[in-house]
Amino acid sequence: MDVLLEARHIRKSFDTGQGTLTVLRDVNLSIVTQERVAVVGASGSGKTTLMHILGTLDRPSDGQCFFDGVDLFSLSAAHLDAFRNATLGFVFQFHQLLPEFSALENVMMPALIHGEKRSCAQQSAEDLLGQVGLHHRLHHKPGQLSGGEQQRVAIARALVQKPQLLIADEPTGNLDSATSEEIYALLEQLHQDHQLTLVMVTHNRELASRMDRTVHIRDGELLSS
């Protein structure tokens, strides 16, 4: 399989005002196309920082990230924004839906920002909401949805641009065990249906064990990959 995403010698440090805090230390990671990778580790180990760098939401202090051979952090800010919008999908622990918009409008948003015609964006959003089991909740706002339903909307939103890579940071961390299982089963099905590459941060080791590979991170260092 071809390597889709590769991190080389990633280091991330922050100036705290009382010294330098190093969160990631010489992290190297390769992920192949359509692989499912779980990232596990204790709180504060650097998992979310790594996800933000892999997703180009943050820049490393040192090191490089390559996507399909392209050195991402050598791109201009405009080109990096365009890459992120067209190629990556994100799902977070807290769904980050816009409360004043309906489920349908939330899912349409990335496509509209990308410049798609409203009719095309709406059709794509309706199809995806149907796939995640919410065809009957299109016009409900987030406050009218359960936690699991909100996360399903967030997953549909992450997929509306047909991303190659889905990055999920604790997507079940705010849900009860039964709903967590439903969301994970949904991600597995969408991974197959959409031929996604999936990188998921999780505290749930049972869910992690069902991925293709588990990466352990401790104190900013990768222990296995």
Short mmCIF file of C-alpha atoms in Angstrom, two decimals:
data_model
loop_
_atom_site.label_atom_id
_atom_site.label_comp_id
_atom_site.label_asym_id
_atom_site.label_seq_id
_atom_site.Cartn_x
_atom_site.Cartn_y
_atom_site.Cartn_z
CA MET A 1 0.00 0.00 0.00
CA ASP A 2 1.13 3.57 -0.70
CA VAL A 3 2.07 5.87 2.17
CA LEU A 4 -0.55 8.61 2.32
CA LEU A 5 0.61 10.61 5.34
CA GLU A 6 4.09 10.76 6.81
CA ALA A 7 5.39 12.74 9.77
CA ARG A 8 9.17 13.07 10.01
CA HIS A 9 10.98 14.17 13.16
CA ILE A 10 8.09 16.23 14.47
CA ARG A 11 8.81 18.36 17.52
CA LYS A 12 6.42 20.83 19.12
CA SER A 13 7.33 23.21 21.91
CA PHE A 14 5.51 26.08 23.59
CA ASP A 15 6.92 29.08 25.42
CA THR A 16 5.05 29.14 28.72
CA GLY A 17 6.63 32.36 30.00
CA GLN A 18 8.43 30.27 32.61
CA GLY A 19 10.42 28.22 30.16
CA THR A 20 9.90 25.97 27.16
CA LEU A 21 7.41 23.11 27.30
CA THR A 22 8.12 20.37 24.75
CA VAL A 23 4.95 18.45 23.91
CA LEU A 24 6.19 16.29 21.02
CA ARG A 25 9.71 14.90 20.73
CA ASP A 26 11.04 13.58 17.40
CA VAL A 27 7.82 11.86 16.33
CA ASN A 28 7.96 9.75 13.17
CA LEU A 29 4.81 8.16 11.78
CA SER A 30 3.73 6.75 8.42
CA ILE A 31 0.12 5.93 7.54
CA VAL A 32 -0.82 4.05 4.39
CA THR A 33 -3.88 4.61 2.23
CA GLN A 34 -7.13 3.31 3.77
CA GLU A 35 -5.39 2.27 7.00
CA ARG A 36 -7.19 2.68 10.32
CA VAL A 37 -4.81 3.88 13.03
CA ALA A 38 -5.63 4.45 16.70
CA VAL A 39 -3.53 6.83 18.79
CA VAL A 40 -3.65 6.11 22.51
CA GLY A 41 -1.98 7.64 25.55
CA ALA A 42 -2.64 9.37 28.84
CA SER A 43 -4.07 12.87 29.08
CA GLY A 44 -1.31 15.38 28.35
CA SER A 45 0.79 12.88 26.41
CA GLY A 46 0.63 14.91 23.18
CA LYS A 47 -2.11 13.04 21.29
CA THR A 48 -4.23 16.05 20.40
CA THR A 49 -1.20 18.18 19.52
CA LEU A 50 -0.07 15.44 17.14
CA MET A 51 -3.54 15.28 15.55
CA HIS A 52 -3.57 19.04 15.07
CA ILE A 53 -0.21 18.91 13.31
CA LEU A 54 -1.16 15.92 11.14
CA GLY A 55 -4.32 17.82 10.22
CA THR A 56 -2.36 21.04 9.55
CA LEU A 57 -4.37 22.90 12.19
CA ASP A 58 -1.05 23.69 13.89
CA ARG A 59 2.55 23.83 12.73
CA PRO A 60 5.42 21.87 14.26
CA SER A 61 8.37 23.64 15.83
CA ASP A 62 10.58 21.29 13.79
CA GLY A 63 10.00 18.48 11.33
CA GLN A 64 7.92 17.86 8.24
CA CYS A 65 4.56 16.36 7.27
CA PHE A 66 4.06 14.88 3.82
CA PHE A 67 0.69 14.05 2.27
CA ASP A 68 0.93 11.94 -0.86
CA GLY A 69 4.50 13.19 -1.20
CA VAL A 70 3.69 16.90 -0.77
CA ASP A 71 5.54 18.77 1.99
CA LEU A 72 2.49 20.37 3.61
CA PHE A 73 4.16 23.06 5.68
CA SER A 74 6.05 24.35 2.66
CA LEU A 75 2.72 25.43 1.16
CA SER A 76 1.43 28.98 1.42
CA ALA A 77 -1.32 29.63 3.96
CA ALA A 78 -3.91 29.89 1.16
CA HIS A 79 -2.83 26.62 -0.46
CA LEU A 80 -2.75 24.88 2.92
CA ASP A 81 -6.29 26.08 3.68
CA ALA A 82 -7.47 24.80 0.30
CA PHE A 83 -5.75 21.44 0.88
CA ARG A 84 -7.33 21.06 4.33
CA ASN A 85 -10.82 21.91 3.08
CA ALA A 86 -10.67 19.54 0.12
CA THR A 87 -8.70 16.61 1.50
CA LEU A 88 -9.18 16.30 5.27
CA GLY A 89 -12.19 15.68 7.47
CA PHE A 90 -12.27 16.32 11.22
CA VAL A 91 -14.42 14.94 14.02
CA PHE A 92 -13.87 16.18 17.57
CA GLN A 93 -15.01 15.04 21.01
CA PHE A 94 -17.22 18.09 21.25
CA HIS A 95 -18.98 18.23 17.90
CA GLN A 96 -18.53 22.00 17.36
CA LEU A 97 -21.76 22.35 15.41
CA LEU A 98 -23.10 25.83 14.80
CA PRO A 99 -26.11 26.06 17.15
CA GLU A 100 -28.13 28.51 15.08
CA PHE A 101 -28.12 26.27 11.98
CA SER A 102 -29.99 23.04 11.28
CA ALA A 103 -28.29 19.67 10.88
CA LEU A 104 -28.61 20.03 7.11
CA GLU A 105 -27.10 23.52 7.10
CA ASN A 106 -24.21 22.44 9.34
CA VAL A 107 -23.31 19.62 6.98
CA MET A 108 -23.62 21.86 3.91
CA MET A 109 -21.29 24.51 5.35
CA PRO A 110 -17.87 23.16 4.23
CA ALA A 111 -19.14 22.62 0.69
CA LEU A 112 -20.59 26.14 0.52
CA ILE A 113 -17.32 27.60 1.83
CA HIS A 114 -15.53 25.66 -0.91
CA GLY A 115 -17.75 27.36 -3.47
CA GLU A 116 -20.12 24.56 -4.42
CA LYS A 117 -23.57 25.41 -5.73
CA ARG A 118 -26.13 25.40 -2.96
CA SER A 119 -28.24 22.73 -4.68
CA CYS A 120 -25.24 20.38 -4.97
CA ALA A 121 -24.15 21.03 -1.38
CA GLN A 122 -27.68 20.35 -0.15
CA GLN A 123 -27.96 17.07 -2.05
CA SER A 124 -24.60 15.87 -0.73
CA ALA A 125 -25.58 16.84 2.82
CA GLU A 126 -28.95 15.10 2.58
CA ASP A 127 -27.31 11.93 1.24
CA LEU A 128 -24.76 11.86 4.05
CA LEU A 129 -27.30 12.55 6.77
CA GLY A 130 -29.27 9.63 5.37
CA GLN A 131 -26.17 7.44 5.55
CA VAL A 132 -25.65 8.30 9.24
CA GLY A 133 -29.31 7.58 10.01
CA LEU A 134 -30.60 11.14 10.35
CA HIS A 135 -32.76 11.58 7.27
CA HIS A 136 -35.66 12.39 9.61
CA ARG A 137 -33.70 15.08 11.52
CA LEU A 138 -32.50 17.30 8.67
CA HIS A 139 -34.10 20.48 9.95
CA HIS A 140 -33.46 20.04 13.67
CA LYS A 141 -30.91 22.32 15.30
CA PRO A 142 -28.13 20.86 17.47
CA GLY A 143 -29.95 21.73 20.69
CA GLN A 144 -32.84 19.51 19.55
CA LEU A 145 -30.58 16.49 18.99
CA SER A 146 -29.11 13.94 21.40
CA GLY A 147 -25.35 13.76 21.92
CA GLY A 148 -25.07 10.77 19.61
CA GLU A 149 -27.15 12.48 16.93
CA GLN A 150 -25.00 15.61 17.17
CA GLN A 151 -21.87 13.50 16.65
CA ARG A 152 -23.49 11.84 13.62
CA VAL A 153 -24.10 15.29 12.15
CA ALA A 154 -20.45 16.17 12.83
CA ILE A 155 -19.33 13.00 11.04
CA ALA A 156 -21.54 13.79 8.04
CA ARG A 157 -20.10 17.32 7.97
CA ALA A 158 -16.57 15.90 8.01
CA LEU A 159 -17.35 13.78 4.95
CA VAL A 160 -19.24 16.27 2.79
CA GLN A 161 -16.06 17.27 0.89
CA LYS A 162 -15.20 13.60 0.22
CA PRO A 163 -11.93 13.70 2.18
CA GLN A 164 -9.16 11.16 1.75
CA LEU A 165 -8.22 11.30 5.43
CA LEU A 166 -10.57 11.48 8.41
CA ILE A 167 -9.02 12.63 11.70
CA ALA A 168 -11.15 11.85 14.74
CA ASP A 169 -10.05 13.18 18.14
CA GLU A 170 -11.92 11.29 20.89
CA PRO A 171 -15.10 11.04 18.76
CA THR A 172 -16.80 8.89 21.42
CA GLY A 173 -15.22 10.47 24.49
CA ASN A 174 -18.32 12.44 25.46
CA LEU A 175 -20.82 9.61 24.89
CA ASP A 176 -22.13 6.68 26.90
CA SER A 177 -20.86 3.18 26.07
CA ALA A 178 -23.84 2.14 23.94
CA THR A 179 -23.76 5.33 21.86
CA SER A 180 -19.96 5.07 21.60
CA GLU A 181 -20.34 1.62 20.06
CA GLU A 182 -22.90 2.96 17.57
CA ILE A 183 -20.58 5.81 16.54
CA TYR A 184 -17.60 3.49 16.16
CA ALA A 185 -19.64 1.03 14.08
CA LEU A 186 -20.73 3.96 11.92
CA LEU A 187 -17.12 5.07 11.41
CA GLU A 188 -16.16 1.52 10.42
CA GLN A 189 -18.96 1.39 7.87
CA LEU A 190 -18.13 4.82 6.45
CA HIS A 191 -14.44 3.83 6.27
CA GLN A 192 -15.44 0.96 3.99
CA ASP A 193 -18.06 2.83 1.97
CA HIS A 194 -15.93 5.92 1.33
CA GLN A 195 -12.50 4.22 1.18
CA LEU A 196 -11.22 6.50 3.92
CA THR A 197 -7.95 6.58 5.74
CA LEU A 198 -8.82 6.99 9.43
CA VAL A 199 -6.68 8.26 12.31
CA MET A 200 -8.48 8.21 15.65
CA VAL A 201 -7.39 9.37 19.09
CA THR A 202 -9.17 7.40 21.77
CA HIS A 203 -8.93 6.53 25.46
CA ASN A 204 -11.00 3.42 24.75
CA ARG A 205 -8.48 0.62 24.32
CA GLU A 206 -11.18 -1.87 23.31
CA LEU A 207 -12.14 0.35 20.38
CA ALA A 208 -8.47 0.93 19.58
CA SER A 209 -7.88 -2.83 19.41
CA ARG A 210 -10.35 -3.05 16.54
CA MET A 211 -8.34 -0.68 14.35
CA ASP A 212 -5.64 -1.93 11.96
CA ARG A 213 -2.85 -0.55 14.14
CA THR A 214 -2.40 1.19 17.48
CA VAL A 215 0.20 3.88 18.11
CA HIS A 216 1.14 4.59 21.73
CA ILE A 217 2.36 8.02 22.79
CA ARG A 218 3.85 8.89 26.18
CA ASP A 219 5.36 12.19 27.22
CA GLY A 220 5.46 13.32 23.60
CA GLU A 221 7.28 10.25 22.30
CA LEU A 222 5.93 7.53 20.04
CA LEU A 223 6.44 4.15 21.70
CA SER A 224 5.22 1.96 18.83
CA SER A 225 3.78 2.39 15.38
#
